[in-house]
Short mmCIF file of C-alpha atoms in Angstrom, two decimals:
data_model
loop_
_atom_site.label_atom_id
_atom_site.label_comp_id
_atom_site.label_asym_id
_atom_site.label_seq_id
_atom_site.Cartn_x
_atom_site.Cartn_y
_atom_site.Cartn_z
CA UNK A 15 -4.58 14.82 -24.60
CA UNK A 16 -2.69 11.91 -23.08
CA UNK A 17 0.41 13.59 -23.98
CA UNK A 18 -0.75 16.88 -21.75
CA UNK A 19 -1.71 13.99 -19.16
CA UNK A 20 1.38 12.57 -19.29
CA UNK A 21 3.23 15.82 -18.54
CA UNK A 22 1.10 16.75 -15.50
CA UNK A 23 1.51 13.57 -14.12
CA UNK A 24 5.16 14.16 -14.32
CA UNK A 25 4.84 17.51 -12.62
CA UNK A 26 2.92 16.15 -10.03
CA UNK A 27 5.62 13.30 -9.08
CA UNK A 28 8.49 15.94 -9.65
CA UNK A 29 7.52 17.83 -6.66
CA UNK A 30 7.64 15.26 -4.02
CA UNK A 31 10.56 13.67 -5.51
CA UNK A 32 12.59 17.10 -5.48
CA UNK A 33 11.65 17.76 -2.04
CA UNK A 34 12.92 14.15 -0.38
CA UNK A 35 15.98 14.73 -2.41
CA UNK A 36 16.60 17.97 -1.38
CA UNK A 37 15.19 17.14 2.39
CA UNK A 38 18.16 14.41 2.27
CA UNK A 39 20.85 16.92 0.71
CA UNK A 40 20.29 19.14 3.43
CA UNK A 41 19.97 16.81 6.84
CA UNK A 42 23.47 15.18 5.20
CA UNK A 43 24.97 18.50 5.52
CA UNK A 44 23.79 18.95 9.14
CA UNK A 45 25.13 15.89 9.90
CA UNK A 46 28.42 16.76 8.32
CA UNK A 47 28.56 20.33 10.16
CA UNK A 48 28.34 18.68 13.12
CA UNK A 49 31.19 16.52 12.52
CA UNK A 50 29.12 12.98 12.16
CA UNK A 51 29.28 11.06 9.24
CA UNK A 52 26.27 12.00 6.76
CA UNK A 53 25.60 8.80 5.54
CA UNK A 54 25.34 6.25 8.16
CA UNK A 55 22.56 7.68 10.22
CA UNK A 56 20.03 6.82 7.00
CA UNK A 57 21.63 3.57 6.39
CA UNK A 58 20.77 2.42 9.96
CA UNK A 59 16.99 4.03 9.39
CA UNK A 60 16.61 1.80 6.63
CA UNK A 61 18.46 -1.40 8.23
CA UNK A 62 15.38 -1.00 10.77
CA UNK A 63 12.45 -0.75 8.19
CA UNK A 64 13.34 -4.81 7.38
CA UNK A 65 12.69 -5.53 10.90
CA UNK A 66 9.36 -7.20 10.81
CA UNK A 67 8.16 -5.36 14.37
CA UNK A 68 8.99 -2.00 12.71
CA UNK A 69 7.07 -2.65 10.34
CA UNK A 70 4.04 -3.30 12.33
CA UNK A 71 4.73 -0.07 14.45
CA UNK A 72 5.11 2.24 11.17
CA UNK A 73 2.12 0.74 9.87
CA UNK A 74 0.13 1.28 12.80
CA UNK A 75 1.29 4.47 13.43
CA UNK A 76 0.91 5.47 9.44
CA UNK A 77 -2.79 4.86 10.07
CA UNK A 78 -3.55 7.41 12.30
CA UNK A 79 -1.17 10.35 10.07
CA UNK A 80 -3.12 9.02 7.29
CA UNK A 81 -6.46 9.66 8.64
CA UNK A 82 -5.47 13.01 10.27
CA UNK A 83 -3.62 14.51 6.28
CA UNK A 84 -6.57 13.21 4.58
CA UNK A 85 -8.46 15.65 6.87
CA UNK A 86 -6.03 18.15 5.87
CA UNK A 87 -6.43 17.64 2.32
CA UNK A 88 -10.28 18.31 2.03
CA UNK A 89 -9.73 21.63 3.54
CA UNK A 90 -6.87 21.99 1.13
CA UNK A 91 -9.21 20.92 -1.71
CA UNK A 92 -11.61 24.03 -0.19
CA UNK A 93 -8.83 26.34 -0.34
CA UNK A 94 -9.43 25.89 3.25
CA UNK A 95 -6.31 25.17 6.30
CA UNK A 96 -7.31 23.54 8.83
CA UNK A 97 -4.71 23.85 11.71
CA UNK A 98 -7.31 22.33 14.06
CA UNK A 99 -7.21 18.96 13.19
CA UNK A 100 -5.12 18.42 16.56
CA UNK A 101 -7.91 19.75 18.77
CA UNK A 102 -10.46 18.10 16.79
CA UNK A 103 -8.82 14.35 16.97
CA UNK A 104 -7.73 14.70 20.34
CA UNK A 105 -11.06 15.58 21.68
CA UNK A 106 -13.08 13.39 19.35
CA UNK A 107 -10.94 10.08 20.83
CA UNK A 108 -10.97 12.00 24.43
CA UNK A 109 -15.28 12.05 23.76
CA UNK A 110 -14.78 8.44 22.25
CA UNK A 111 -13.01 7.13 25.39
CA UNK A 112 -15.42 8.45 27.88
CA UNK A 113 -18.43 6.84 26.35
CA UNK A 114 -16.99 3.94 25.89
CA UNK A 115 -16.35 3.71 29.65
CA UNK A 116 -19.48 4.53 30.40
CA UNK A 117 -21.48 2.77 27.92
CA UNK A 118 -21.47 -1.12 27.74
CA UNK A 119 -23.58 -2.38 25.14
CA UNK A 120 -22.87 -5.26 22.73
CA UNK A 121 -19.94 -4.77 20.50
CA UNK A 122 -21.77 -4.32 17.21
CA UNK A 123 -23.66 -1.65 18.41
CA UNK A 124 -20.65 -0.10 20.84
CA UNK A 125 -18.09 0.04 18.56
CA UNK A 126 -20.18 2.06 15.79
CA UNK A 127 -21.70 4.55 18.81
CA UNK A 128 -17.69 5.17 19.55
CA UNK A 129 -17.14 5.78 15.46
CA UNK A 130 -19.93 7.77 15.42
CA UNK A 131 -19.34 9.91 18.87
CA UNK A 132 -15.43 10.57 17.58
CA UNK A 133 -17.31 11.81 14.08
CA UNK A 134 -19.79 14.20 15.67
CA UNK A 135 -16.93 15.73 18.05
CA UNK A 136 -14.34 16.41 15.17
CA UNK A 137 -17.54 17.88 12.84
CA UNK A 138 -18.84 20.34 15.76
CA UNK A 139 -15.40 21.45 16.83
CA UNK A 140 -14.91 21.84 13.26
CA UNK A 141 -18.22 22.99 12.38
CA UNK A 142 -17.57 26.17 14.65
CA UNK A 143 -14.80 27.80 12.48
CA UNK A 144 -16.58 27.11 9.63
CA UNK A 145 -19.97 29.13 11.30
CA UNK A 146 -17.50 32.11 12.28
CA UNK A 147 -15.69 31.69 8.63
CA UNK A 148 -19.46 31.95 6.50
CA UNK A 149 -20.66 34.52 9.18
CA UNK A 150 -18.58 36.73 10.56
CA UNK A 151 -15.82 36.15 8.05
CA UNK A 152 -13.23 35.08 10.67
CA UNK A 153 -10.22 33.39 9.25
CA UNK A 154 -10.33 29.44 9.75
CA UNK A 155 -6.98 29.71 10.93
CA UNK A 156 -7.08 32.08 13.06
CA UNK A 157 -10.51 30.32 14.65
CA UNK A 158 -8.77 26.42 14.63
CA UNK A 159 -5.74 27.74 16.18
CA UNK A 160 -7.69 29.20 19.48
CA UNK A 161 -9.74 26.23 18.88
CA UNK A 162 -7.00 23.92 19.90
CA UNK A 163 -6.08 25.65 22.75
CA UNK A 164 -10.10 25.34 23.73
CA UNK A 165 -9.77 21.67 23.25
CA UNK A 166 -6.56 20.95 25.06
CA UNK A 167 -8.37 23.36 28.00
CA UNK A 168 -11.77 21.23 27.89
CA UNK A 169 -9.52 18.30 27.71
CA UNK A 170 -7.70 18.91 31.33
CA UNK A 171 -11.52 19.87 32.87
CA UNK A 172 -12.94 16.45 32.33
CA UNK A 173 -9.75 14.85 33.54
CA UNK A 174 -10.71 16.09 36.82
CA UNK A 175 -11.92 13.20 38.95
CA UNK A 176 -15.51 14.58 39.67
CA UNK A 177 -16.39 14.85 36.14
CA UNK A 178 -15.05 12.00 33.92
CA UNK A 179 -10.81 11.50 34.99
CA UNK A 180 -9.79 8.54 36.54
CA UNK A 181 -6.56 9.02 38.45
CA UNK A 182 -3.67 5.83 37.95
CA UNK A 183 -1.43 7.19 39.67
CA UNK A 184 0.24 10.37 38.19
CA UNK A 185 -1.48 9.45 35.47
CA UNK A 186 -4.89 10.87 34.21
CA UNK A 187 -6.61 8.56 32.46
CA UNK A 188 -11.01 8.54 31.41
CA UNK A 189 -10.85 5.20 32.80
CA UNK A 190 -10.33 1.65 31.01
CA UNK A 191 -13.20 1.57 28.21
CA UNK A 192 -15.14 -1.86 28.44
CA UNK A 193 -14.08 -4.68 26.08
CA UNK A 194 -17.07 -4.56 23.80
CA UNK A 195 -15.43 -1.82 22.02
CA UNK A 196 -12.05 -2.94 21.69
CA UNK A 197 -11.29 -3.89 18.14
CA UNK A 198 -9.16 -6.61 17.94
CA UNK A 199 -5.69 -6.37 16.00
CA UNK A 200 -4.44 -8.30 13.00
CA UNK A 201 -1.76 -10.45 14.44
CA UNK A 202 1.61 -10.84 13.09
CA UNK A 203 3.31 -13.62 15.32
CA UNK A 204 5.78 -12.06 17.35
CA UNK A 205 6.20 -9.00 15.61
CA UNK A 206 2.89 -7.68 17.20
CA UNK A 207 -0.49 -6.55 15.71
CA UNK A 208 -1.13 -4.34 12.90
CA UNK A 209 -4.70 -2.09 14.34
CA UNK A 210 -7.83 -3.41 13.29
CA UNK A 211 -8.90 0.31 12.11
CA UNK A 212 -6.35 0.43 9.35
CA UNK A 213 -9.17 -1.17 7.14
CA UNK A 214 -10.70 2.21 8.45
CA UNK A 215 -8.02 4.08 6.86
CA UNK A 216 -7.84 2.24 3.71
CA UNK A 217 -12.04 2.97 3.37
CA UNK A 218 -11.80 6.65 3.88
CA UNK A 219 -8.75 6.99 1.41
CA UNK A 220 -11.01 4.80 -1.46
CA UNK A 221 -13.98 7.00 -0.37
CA UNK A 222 -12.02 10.31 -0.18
CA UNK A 223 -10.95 9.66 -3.91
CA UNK A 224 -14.62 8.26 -4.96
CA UNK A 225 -15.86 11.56 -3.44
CA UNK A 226 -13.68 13.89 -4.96
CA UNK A 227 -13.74 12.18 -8.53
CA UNK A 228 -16.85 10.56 -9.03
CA UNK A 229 -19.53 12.87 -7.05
CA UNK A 230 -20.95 16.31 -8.03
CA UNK A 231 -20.42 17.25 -4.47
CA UNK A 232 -16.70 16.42 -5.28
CA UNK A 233 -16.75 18.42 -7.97
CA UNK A 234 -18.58 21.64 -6.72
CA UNK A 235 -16.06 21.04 -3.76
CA UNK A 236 -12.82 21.44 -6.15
CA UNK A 237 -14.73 24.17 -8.29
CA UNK A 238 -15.30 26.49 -5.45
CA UNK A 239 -11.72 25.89 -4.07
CA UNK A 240 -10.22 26.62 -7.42
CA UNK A 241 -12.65 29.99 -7.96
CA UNK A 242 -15.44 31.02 -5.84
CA UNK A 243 -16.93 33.31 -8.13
CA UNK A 244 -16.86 30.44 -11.08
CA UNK A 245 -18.79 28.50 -8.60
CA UNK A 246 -20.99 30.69 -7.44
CA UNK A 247 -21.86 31.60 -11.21
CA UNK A 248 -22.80 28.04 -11.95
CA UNK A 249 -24.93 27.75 -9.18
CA UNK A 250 -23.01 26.71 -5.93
CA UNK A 251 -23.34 27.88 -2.61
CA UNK A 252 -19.27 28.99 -1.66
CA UNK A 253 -20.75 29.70 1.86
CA UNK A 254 -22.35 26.36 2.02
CA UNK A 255 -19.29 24.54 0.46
CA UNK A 256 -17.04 26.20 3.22
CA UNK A 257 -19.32 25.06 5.94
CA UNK A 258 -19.29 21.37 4.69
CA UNK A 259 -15.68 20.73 3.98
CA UNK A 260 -15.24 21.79 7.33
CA UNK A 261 -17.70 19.44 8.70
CA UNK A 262 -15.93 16.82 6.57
CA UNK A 263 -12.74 17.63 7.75
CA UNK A 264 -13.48 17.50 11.46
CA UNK A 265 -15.36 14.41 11.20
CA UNK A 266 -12.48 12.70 9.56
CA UNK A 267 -10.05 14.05 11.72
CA UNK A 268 -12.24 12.79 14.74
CA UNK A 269 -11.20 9.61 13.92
CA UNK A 270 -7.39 9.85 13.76
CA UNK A 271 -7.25 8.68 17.01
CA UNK A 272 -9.11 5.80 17.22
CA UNK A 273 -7.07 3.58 15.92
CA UNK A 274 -4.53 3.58 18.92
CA UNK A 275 -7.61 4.10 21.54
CA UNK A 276 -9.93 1.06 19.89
CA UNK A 277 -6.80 -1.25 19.33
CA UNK A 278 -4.75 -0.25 22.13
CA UNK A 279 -4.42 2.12 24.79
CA UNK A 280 -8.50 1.47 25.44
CA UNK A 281 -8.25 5.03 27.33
CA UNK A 282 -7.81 8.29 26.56
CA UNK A 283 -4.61 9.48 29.20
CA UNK A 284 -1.68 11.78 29.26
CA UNK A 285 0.44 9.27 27.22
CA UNK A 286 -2.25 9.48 24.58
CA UNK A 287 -0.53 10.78 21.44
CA UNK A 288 -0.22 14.41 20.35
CA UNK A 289 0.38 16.72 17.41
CA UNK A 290 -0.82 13.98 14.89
CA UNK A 291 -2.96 17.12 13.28
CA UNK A 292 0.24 19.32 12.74
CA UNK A 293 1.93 16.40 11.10
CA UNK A 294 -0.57 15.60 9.16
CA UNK A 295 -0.11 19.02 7.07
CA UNK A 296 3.25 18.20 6.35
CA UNK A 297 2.30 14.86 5.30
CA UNK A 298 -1.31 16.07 2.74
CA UNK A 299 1.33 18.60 1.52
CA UNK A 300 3.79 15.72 0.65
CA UNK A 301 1.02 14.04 -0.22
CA UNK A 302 -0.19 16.48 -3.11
CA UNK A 303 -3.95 15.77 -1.45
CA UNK A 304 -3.34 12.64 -2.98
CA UNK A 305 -4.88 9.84 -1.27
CA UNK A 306 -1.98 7.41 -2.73
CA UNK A 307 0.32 10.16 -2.50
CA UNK A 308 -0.74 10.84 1.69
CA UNK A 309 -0.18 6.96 2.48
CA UNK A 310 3.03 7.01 0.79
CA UNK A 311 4.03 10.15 2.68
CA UNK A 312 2.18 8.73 5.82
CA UNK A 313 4.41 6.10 5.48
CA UNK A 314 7.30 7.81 5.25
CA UNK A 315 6.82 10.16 8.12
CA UNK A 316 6.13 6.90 10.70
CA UNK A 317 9.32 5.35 9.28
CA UNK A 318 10.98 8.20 10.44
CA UNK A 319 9.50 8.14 14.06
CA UNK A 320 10.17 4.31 14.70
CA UNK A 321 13.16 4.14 12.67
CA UNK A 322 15.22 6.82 14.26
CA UNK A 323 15.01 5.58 18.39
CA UNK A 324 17.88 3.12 16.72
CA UNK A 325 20.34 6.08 15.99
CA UNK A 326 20.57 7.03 19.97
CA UNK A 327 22.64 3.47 20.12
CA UNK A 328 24.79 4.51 17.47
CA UNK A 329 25.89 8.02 18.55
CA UNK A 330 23.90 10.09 16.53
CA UNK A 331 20.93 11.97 17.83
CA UNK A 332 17.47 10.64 16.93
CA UNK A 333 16.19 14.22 16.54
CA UNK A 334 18.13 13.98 13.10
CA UNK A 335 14.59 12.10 12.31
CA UNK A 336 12.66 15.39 13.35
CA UNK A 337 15.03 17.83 11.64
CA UNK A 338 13.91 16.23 8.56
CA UNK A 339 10.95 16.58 8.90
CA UNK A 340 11.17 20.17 9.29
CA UNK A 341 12.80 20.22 6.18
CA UNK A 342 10.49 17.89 4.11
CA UNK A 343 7.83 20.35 4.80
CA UNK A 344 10.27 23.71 3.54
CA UNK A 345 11.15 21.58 0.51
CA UNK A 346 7.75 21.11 -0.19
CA UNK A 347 6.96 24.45 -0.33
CA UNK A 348 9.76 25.62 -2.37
CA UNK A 349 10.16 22.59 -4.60
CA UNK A 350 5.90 22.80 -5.45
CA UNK A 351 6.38 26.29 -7.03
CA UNK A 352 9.55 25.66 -9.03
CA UNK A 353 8.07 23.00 -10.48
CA UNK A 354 4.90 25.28 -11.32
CA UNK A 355 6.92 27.79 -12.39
CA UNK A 356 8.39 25.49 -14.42
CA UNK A 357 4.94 24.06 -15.82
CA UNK A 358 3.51 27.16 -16.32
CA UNK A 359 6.86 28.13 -18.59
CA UNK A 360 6.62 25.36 -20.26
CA UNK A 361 3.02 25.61 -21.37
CA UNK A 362 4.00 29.22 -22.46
CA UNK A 363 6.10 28.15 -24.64
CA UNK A 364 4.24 25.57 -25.82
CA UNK A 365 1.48 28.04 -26.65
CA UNK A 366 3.69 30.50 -28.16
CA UNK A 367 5.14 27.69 -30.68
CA UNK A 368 1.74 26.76 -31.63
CA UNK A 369 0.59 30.23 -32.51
CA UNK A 370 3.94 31.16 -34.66
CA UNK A 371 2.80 27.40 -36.25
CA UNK A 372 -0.42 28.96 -37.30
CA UNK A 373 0.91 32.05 -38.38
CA UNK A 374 3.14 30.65 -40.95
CA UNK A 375 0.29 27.96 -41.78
CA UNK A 376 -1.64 30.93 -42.84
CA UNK A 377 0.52 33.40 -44.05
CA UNK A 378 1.21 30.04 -46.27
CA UNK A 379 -1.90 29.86 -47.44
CA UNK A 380 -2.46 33.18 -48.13
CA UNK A 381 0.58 33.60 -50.07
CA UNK A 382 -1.18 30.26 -52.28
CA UNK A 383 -4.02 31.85 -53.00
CA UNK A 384 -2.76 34.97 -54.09
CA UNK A 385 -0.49 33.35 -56.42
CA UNK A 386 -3.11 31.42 -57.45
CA UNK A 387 -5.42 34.27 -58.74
#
């Protein structure tokens, strides 16, 4: 047993290793069809992670990826993809901002009304492709992806200045929130402040893995994912499992945002931050739906946004950054099922050794006894 543990823990770092290498491999020979040196563009990436204020931006801005894959990753666990965790984050922090410029009560009860009004957004945008999914048997990604566009739609009508937008110039904006629920940073001296809600990410990835490993619900969730008619036979609802990762993974993604909106910006405007929810499928695939694995890809992904602003002083185009990215995500893919490939060989032969074992074992014996009489 802990030598079959062993081995699958292997396979599951393999993957992600093979893919950075081969994400690496590839933006080096971009860079070297394009006539720039391969190398140096990486080196200066990683020069910047030692700078103490980078390190305070990619952590910050690893929060909010973090919170938006681990979203990802219970749909994932559901068999589930959940493209709309963009609408669903965006409009949870858009509802979040507007009540907390409306509201102003004390801070230990306004700060848990904006948690709780980012929560109930993400669920019920969420909520409504799972309904259509258990229902009417639409496809969850068809119904997130015209979701999003909803959201983004809804988004622009309460910008408008007679329902809840405040206009800063060109700016929309839902107005400055009042101070009760701004949640103060942790401060780092001149390098900045690391966001106060990155404790928030740190609880949901300890209660994501509690959940998933230590609950029943966790398990029926991974059953039904894994085989819906297995589930079903043992008692479990698949339609009602569908309906509540969903609900789970729109109220986690509802609070993706927060941790810029609570800590920072303290509105919701057009500079507000977008396409978190794409990013974070890159990042829960990375990941392997891993909650260590998704903060170590998390990471990863930030260092690349804050990192590669540097290479536009150096002649080399930050987009570099982006492309891989792009290529993480196709290494992924590829590298995942040549390492199951792989696994599942393995275990073949494995299998196959131990029968021709036992066929000897007993022709052996056989042979024995018929001596023997």
């Amino acid at each position: 047993m802990k030598k079959f543990d062993k081995e699958r823990a292997l396979l599951t770092v393999a993957g992600p290793v093979i893919a950075l290498a081969v994400a690496f491999v590839l933006s080096a020979i971009v860079l070297l069809a394009s006539g720039k040196n391969p190398v140096e563009p990486f080196a200066l990436m990683f020069e910047q992670a030692g700078f103490s204020d980078i390190q305070v931006l990619i952590i910050n801005q690893a929060s909010m990826y973090y919170i938006a894959a681990l979203a990802v990753a219970i749909g994932f666990r559901m068999n589930l993809f959940n493209i709309g965790v963009d609408g669903q984050y965006q409009l949870g922090a858009m509802m979040a901002a507007v009540v907390g410029a409306h509201a102003a009560l004390p801070a230990f009860l306004q700060v848990p009304l904006l948690l709780l009004t980012a929560v109930l957004t993400g669920a019920f945008w969420a909520g409504i492709a799972g309904v259509l999914k258990v229902t009417r048997g639409v496809s969850e990604v068809v119904a997130t992806i015209m979701l999003n566009a909803i959201a983004t739609s809804l988004i622009v009508y309460m910008w408008k200045p007679d329902v809840f937008g405040v206009k800063i110039g060109n700016n929309n904006t839902t107005g400055e929130m009042h101070e009760s629920g701004w949640i103060p940073g942790i401060g780092m001296g001149e390098a900045g402040e690391i966001y106060g809600l990155v404790v928030l990410a740190v609880l949901l990835g300890i209660g994501y893995w509690i959940t998933l490993n230590r609950t029943r619900f966790g398990f029926d969730l991974r059953a039904s994912g894994a085989s819906e008619s297995a589930a079903a036979a043992s008692g479990v609802s698949p339609k009602r499992m569908v309906l509540t990762a969903m609900l789970l993974s729109g109220a986690i993604a509802g609070l993706a945002g927060l941790p810029i909106l609570l800590g920072d910006t303290h509105t919701y405007s057009l500079n507000f931050p977008t396409g978190i929810g794409f990013l974070g499928i890159g990042i829960a695939l990375l990941g392997r739906n891993s909650p260590v694995g998704i903060a170590f890809a998390a990471l990863l992904w930030a260092w690349l946004d804050k990192a590669s602003p540097e290479l536009d002083f150096h002649g080399y185009d930050k987009e570099i950054a982006v492309i891989m990215q792009g290529l993480i995500v196709l290494s992924v893919v590829v590298s995942y099922e040549a390492v199951r490939e792989w696994g599942l060989r393995r275990q073949q032969r494995k299998v196959g050794a131990e029968l021709a074992a036992g066929l000897v074992l007993g022709a052996n014996n056989t042979t024995k006894e018929v001596a023997g009489r």
